[in-house]
Short mmCIF file of C-alpha atoms in Angstrom, two decimals:
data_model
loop_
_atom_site.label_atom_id
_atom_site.label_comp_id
_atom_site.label_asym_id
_atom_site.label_seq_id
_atom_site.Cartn_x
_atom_site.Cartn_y
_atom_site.Cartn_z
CA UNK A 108 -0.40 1.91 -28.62
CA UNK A 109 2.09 -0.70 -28.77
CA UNK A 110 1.24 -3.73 -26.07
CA UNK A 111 4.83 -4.50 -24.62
CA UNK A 112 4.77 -7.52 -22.20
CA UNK A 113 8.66 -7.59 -21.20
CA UNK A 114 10.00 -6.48 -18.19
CA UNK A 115 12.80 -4.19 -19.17
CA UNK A 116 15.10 -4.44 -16.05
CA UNK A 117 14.19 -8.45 -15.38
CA UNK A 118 15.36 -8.71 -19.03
CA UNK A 119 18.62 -6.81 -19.15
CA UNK A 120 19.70 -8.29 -15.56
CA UNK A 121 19.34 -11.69 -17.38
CA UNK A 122 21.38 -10.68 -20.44
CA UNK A 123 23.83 -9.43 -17.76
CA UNK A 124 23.85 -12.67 -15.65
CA UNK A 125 24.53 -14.38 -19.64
CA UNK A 126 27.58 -12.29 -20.13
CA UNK A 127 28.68 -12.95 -16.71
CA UNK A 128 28.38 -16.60 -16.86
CA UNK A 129 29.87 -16.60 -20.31
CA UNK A 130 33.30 -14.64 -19.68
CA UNK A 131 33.75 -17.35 -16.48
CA UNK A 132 33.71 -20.40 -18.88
CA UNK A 133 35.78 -18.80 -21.43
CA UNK A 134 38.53 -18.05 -18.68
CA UNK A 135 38.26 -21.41 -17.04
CA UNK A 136 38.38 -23.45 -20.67
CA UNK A 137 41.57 -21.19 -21.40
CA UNK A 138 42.88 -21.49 -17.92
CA UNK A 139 42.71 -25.27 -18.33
CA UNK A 140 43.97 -25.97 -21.38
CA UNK A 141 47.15 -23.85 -20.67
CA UNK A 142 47.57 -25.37 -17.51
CA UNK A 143 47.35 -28.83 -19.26
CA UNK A 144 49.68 -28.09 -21.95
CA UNK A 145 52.42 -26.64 -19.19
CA UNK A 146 51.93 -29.99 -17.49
CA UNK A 147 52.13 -32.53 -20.26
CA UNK A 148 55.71 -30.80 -21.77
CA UNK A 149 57.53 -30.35 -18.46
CA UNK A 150 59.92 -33.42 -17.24
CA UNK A 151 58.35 -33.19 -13.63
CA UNK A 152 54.48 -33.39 -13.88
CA UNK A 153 54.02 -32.43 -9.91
CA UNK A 154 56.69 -29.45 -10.02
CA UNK A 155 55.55 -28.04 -13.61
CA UNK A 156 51.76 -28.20 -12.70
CA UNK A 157 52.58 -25.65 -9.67
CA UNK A 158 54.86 -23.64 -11.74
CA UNK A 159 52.35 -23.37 -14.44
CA UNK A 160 49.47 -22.48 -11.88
CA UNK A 161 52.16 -20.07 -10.03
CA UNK A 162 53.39 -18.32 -13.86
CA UNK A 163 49.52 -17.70 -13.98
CA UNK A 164 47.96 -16.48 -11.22
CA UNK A 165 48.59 -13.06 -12.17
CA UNK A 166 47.32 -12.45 -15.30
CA UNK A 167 44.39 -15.04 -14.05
CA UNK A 168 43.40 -12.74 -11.69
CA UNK A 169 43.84 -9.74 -13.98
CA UNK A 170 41.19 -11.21 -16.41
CA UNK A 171 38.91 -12.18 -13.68
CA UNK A 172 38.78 -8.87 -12.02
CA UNK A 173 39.01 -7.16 -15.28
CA UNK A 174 36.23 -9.57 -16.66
CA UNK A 175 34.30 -8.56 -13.41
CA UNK A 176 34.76 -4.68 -13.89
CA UNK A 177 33.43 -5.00 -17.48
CA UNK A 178 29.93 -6.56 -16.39
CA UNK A 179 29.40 -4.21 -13.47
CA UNK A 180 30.07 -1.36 -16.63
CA UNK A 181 27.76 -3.35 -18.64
CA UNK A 182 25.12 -3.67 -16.01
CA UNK A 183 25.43 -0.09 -14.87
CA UNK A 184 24.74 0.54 -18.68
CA UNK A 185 21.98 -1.50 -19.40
CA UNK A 186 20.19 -0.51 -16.27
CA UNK A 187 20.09 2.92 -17.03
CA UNK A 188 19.28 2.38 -20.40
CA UNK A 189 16.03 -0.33 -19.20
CA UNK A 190 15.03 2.70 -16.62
CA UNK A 191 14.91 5.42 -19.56
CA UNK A 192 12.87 3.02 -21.92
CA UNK A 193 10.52 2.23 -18.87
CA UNK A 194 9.86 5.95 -18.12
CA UNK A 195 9.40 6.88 -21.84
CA UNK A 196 6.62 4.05 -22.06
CA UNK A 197 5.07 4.71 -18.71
CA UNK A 198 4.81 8.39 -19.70
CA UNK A 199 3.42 7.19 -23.26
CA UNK A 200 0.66 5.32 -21.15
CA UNK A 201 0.11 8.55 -19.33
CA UNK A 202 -0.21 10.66 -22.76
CA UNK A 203 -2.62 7.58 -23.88
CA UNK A 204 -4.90 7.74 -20.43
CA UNK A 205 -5.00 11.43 -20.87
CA UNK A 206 -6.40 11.20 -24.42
CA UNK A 207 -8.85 8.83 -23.66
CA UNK A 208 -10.23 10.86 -20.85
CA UNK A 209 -10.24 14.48 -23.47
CA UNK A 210 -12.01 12.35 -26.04
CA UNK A 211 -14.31 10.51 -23.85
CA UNK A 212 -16.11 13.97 -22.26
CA UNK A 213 -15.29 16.46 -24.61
CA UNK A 214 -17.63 14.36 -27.25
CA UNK A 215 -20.04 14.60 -24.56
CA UNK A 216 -21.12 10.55 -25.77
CA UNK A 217 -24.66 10.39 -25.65
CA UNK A 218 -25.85 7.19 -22.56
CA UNK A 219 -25.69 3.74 -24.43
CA UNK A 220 -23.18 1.05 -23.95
CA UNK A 221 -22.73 0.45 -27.48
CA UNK A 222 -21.96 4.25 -28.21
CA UNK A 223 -19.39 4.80 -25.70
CA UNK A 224 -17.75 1.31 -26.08
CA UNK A 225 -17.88 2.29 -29.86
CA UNK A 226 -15.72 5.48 -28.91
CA UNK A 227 -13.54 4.11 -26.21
CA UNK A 228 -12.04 1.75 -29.19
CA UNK A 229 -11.97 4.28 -31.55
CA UNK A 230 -9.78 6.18 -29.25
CA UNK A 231 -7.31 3.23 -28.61
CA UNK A 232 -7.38 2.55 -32.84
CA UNK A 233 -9.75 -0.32 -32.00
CA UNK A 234 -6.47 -2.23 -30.01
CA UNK A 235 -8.08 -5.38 -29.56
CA UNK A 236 -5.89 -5.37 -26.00
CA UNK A 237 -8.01 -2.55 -24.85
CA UNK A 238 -11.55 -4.09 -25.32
CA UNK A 239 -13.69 -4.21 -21.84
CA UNK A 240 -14.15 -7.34 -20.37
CA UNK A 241 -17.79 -6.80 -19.70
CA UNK A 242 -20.29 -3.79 -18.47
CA UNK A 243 -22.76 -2.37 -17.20
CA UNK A 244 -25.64 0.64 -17.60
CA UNK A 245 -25.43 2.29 -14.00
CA UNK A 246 -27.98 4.35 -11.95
CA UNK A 247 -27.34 6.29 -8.85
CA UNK A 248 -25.59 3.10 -7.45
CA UNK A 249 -24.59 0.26 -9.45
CA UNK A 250 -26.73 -2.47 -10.36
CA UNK A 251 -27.10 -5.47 -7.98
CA UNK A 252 -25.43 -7.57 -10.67
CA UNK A 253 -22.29 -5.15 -10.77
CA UNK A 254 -22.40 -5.17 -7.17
CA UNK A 255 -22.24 -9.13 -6.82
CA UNK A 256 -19.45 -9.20 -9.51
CA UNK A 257 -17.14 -6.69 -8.03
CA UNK A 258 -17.68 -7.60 -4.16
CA UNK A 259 -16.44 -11.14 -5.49
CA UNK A 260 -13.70 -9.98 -7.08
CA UNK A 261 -12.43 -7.90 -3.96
CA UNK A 262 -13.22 -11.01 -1.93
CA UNK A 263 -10.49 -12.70 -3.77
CA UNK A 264 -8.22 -10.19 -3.76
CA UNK A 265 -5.37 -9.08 -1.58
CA UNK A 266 -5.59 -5.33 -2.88
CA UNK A 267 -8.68 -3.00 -3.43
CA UNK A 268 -8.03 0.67 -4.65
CA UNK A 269 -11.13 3.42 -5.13
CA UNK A 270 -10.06 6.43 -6.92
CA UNK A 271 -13.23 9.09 -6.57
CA UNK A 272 -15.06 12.14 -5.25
CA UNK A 273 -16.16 11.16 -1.80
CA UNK A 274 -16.40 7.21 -1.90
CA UNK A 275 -19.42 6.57 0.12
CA UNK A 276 -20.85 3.80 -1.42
CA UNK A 277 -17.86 2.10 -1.75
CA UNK A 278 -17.36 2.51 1.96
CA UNK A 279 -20.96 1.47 2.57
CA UNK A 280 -19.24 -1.96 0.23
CA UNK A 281 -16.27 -2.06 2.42
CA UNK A 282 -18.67 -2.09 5.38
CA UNK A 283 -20.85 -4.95 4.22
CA UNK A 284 -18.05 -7.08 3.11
CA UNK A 285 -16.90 -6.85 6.82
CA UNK A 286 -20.16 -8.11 8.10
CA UNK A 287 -20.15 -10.90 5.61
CA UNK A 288 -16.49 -11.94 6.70
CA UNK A 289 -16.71 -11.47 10.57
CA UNK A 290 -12.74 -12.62 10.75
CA UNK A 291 -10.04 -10.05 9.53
CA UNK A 292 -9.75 -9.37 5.86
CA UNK A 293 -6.83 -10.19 4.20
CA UNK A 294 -7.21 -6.79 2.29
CA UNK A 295 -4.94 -4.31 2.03
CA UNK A 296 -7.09 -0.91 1.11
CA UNK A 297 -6.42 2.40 -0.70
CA UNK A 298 -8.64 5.15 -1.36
CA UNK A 299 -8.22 8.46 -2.97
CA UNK A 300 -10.87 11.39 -2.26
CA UNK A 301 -11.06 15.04 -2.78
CA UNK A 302 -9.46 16.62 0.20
CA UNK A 303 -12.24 18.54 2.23
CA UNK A 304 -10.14 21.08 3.87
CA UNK A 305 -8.72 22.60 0.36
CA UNK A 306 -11.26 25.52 -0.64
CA UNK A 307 -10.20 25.91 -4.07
CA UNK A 308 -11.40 22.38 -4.91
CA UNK A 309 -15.33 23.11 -4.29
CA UNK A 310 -14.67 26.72 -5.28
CA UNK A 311 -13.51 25.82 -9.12
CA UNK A 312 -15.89 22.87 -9.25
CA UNK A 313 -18.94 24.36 -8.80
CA UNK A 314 -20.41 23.37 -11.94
CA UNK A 315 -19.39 19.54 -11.54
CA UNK A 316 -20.79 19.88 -7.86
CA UNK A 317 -24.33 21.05 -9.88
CA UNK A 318 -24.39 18.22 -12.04
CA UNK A 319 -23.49 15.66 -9.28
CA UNK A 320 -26.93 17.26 -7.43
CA UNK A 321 -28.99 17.19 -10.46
CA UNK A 322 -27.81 13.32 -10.45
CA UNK A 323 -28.40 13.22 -7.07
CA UNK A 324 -31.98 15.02 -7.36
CA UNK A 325 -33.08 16.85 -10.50
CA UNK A 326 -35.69 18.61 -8.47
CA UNK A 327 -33.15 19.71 -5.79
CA UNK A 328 -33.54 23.48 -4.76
CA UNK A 329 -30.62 23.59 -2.30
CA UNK A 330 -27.86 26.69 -2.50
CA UNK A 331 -24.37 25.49 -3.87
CA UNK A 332 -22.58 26.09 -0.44
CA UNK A 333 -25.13 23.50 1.41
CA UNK A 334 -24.41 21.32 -1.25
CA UNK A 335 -20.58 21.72 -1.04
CA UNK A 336 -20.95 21.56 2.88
CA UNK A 337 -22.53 17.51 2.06
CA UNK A 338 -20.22 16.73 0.05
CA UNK A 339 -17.29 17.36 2.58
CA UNK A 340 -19.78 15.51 5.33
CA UNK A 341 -19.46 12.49 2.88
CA UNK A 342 -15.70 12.54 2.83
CA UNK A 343 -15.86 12.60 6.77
CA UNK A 344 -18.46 10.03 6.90
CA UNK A 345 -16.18 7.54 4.37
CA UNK A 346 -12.62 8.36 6.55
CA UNK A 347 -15.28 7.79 10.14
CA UNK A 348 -16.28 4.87 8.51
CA UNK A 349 -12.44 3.59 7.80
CA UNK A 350 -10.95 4.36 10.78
CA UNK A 351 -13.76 2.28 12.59
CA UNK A 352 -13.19 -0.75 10.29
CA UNK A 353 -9.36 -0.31 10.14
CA UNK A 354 -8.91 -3.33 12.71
CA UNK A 355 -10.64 -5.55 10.72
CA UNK A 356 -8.43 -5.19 7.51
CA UNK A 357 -4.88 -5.95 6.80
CA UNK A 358 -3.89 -2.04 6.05
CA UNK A 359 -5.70 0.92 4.98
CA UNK A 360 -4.12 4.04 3.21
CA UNK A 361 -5.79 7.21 2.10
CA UNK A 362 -4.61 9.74 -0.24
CA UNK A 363 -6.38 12.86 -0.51
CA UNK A 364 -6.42 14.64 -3.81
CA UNK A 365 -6.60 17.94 -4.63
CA UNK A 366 -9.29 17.96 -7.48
CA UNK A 367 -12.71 16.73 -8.02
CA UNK A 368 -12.25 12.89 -9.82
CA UNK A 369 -14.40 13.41 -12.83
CA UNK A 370 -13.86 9.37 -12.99
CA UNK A 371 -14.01 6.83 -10.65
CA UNK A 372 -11.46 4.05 -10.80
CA UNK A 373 -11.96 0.67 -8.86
CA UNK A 374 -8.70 -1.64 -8.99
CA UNK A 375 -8.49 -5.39 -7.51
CA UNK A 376 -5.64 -7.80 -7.90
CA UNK A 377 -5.84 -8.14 -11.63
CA UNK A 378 -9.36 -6.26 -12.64
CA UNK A 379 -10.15 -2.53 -12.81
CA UNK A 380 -13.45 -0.70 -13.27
CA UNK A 381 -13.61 2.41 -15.01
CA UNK A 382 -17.27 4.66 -14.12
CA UNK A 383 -17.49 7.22 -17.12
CA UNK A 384 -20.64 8.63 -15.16
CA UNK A 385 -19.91 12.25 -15.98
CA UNK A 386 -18.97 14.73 -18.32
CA UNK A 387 -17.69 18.02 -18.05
CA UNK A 388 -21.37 19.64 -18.71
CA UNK A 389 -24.65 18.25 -19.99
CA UNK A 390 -24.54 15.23 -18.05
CA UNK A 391 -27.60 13.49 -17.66
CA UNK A 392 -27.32 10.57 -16.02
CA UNK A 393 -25.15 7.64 -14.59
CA UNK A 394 -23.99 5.80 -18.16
CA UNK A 395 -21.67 2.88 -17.49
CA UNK A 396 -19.12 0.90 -15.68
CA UNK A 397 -16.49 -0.56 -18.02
CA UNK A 398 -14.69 -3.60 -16.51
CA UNK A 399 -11.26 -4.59 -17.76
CA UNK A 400 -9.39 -7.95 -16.34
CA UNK A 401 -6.06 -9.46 -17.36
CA UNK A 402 -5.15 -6.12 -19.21
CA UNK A 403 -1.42 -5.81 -18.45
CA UNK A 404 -1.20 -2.76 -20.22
CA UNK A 405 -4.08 -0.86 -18.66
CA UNK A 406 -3.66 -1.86 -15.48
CA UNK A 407 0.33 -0.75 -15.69
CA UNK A 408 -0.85 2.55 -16.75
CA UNK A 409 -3.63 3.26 -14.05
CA UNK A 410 -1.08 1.90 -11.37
CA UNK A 411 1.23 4.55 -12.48
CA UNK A 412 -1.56 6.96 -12.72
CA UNK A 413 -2.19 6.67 -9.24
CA UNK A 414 1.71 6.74 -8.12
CA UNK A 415 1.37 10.18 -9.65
CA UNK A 416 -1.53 11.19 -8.01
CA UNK A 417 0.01 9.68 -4.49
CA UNK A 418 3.22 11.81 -5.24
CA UNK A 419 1.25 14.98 -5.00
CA UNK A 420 -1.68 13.86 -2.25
CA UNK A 421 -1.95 14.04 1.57
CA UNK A 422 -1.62 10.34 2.40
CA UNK A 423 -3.29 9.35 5.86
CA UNK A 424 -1.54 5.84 7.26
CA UNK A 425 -3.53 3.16 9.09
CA UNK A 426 -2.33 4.42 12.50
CA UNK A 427 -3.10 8.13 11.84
CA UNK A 428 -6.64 7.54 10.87
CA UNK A 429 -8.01 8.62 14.09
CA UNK A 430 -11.09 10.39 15.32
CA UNK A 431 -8.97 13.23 16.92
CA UNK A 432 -7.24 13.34 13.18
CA UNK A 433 -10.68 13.62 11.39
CA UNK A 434 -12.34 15.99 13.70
CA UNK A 435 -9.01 18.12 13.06
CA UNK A 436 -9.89 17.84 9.19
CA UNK A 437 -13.59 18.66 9.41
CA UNK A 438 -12.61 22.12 10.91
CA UNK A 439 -10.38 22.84 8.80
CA UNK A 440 -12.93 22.29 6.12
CA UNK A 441 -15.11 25.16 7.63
CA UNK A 442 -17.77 22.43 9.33
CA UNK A 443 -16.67 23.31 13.07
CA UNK A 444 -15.62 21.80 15.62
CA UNK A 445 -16.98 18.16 15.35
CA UNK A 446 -18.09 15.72 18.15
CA UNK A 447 -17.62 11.81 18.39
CA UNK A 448 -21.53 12.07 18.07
CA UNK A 449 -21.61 13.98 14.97
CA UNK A 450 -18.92 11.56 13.39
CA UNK A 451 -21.03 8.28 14.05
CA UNK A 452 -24.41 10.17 12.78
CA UNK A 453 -22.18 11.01 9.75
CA UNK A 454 -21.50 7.94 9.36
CA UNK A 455 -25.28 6.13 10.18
CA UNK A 456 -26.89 8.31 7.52
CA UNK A 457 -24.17 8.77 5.01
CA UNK A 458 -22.65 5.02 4.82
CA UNK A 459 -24.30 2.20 6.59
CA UNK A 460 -27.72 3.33 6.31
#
């Protein structure tokens, strides 16, 4: 895929401003010059000079509003032409996201960092743009060394997005960064997680939901509605969790999907983390967490990723993240009608415990 760095509308606004700038000077040099020769043939310098200016102030202010007319044209023009080549590559980085994802889990990759690293550049025709930064072999959670990497880089950052399933643990991370900053957080926040009032979601995922408890528990004996019934708990626990902390940060959005993330996305200021920790069937384990910073490209193409995904979501604002709100939503997910009680032991066991 072609690595484009310009700004398509910042350029042709420029090129206008040129031609603008350009069509002025012309004007004035050819304004000046035939007001100068008008002044030095006429007999009376004073007298000639205003009938020279007053002889040209029409078509003068023909050209200028004509010269005007033609760069609003021109801008309308390039405008609309800079929009259509910024959709057409925006929907190229889409078709490029999408493959990635198709080749990624329909190989099934076996766990190794090499392997997978091996595949993800084979995918992108070994773009040199597209290399990770760094990673890291995952378990259940991430490693403490992952953990002390990203938490810095959110730290420094005035944006964090989680794209995911149910986003406990990185609740549980939002919840300890708070403790270790006891002043408000600079931090604007947005997560996106399954929506736990929308059936169909656990209904068609019920394999995914298996493999996420044989992650969870390869002994684990419990029926597949108890085990969708905890995962919705774990979405309430995360937005319980939020709306308790939502003082303490700068804003807090959430966007609930309707699907199960078979990825999970993580997305600072100028870093994102891409968790390849499942495939479609005969997952195993937790593989990797590929870390990407400084990649124009790929972070231009998750960002507009995720406006697609916010297009079609059910965004929460700060200021309707309330208990009453996500009592309402845990009903409509089929747990009942919920006490301020049950919310904080949600969120005890599920996120700060």
């Amino acid at each position: 895929m072609e690595h484009r760095e310009e700004n398509y509308g910042k350029k042709g606004s420029k090129e206008i401003i040129h031609v603008v700038y350009w069509c002025i000077i012309v004007l004035t040099v050819v304004i000046a010059a035939g007001i100068g020769f008008g002044v030095g043939a006429a007999e009376s310098e004073y007298l000639a000079a205003l009938k020279v200016i007053w002889d040209n102030a029409v078509p003068i202010t023909v050209s200028i509003v004509c010269s005007v007319l033609a760069s609003i044209i021109y801008a309308y023009i390039m405008n609309r032409i800079s929009k259509a080549e910024n959709n057409e590559f925006k929907n190229e980085i889409k078709r490029e996201l999408e493959l990635v994802i198709d080749e990624i889990y329909d190989k099934k990759i076996a766990d190794g960092t090499g392997k997978i690293v091996q595949e993800i550049s084979e995918v992108y025709k070994n773009t040199a743009d597209l290399i990770p930064f760094r990673s890291y072999k995952s378990s259940n959670k991430p490693n403490n060394e992952f953990n002390a990497y990203l938490n810095s880089k959110i730290s420094d950052s005035h944006r964090f997005v989680y794209f995911g399933a149910s986003a406990t643990f990185t609740c549980y991370r939002l919840h300890e960064l708070k403790r270790q900053m006891p002043d408000k957080v600079n931090l604007d926040i947005e997560i996106y997680i399954a929506d736990p009032s929308n059936k169909e979601i656990f209904n068609n995922s019920e394999k995914f939901i298996w493999v996420k408890e044989q992650n969870r528990d390869p002994a684990s004996k419990r029926d597949m509605q108890t085990i969708i019934r905890e995962e919705k708990k774990n979405i309430l626990a995360c937005l319980s969790a939020l709306e308790e902390m939502a003082g303490d940060f700068n804003d807090i959005n959430v966007y609930m999907v309707s699907h199960l993330p078979f990825i999970n996305i993580e997305m600072t200021d100028d870093m994102i983390v891409l968790e390849f920790f499942r495939t479609r069937e005969n997952y195993r384990r937790y593989p990797l967490s590929i870390i990407y910073e400084g990649k124009k490209t790929l972070y231009e193409g998750y960002e507009f990723y995720l406006e697609w995904e916010r297009e079609k979501a059910k965004h929460i604002k700060k200021s309707e993240l309330t208990p009453e709100y996500i009592k309402k939503l845990g009903k409509d997910a089929g747990l009942g009608v919920l006490t301020d009680k049950q919310l904080k032991e949600y969120r005890n066991k599920r996120i700060y415990d």
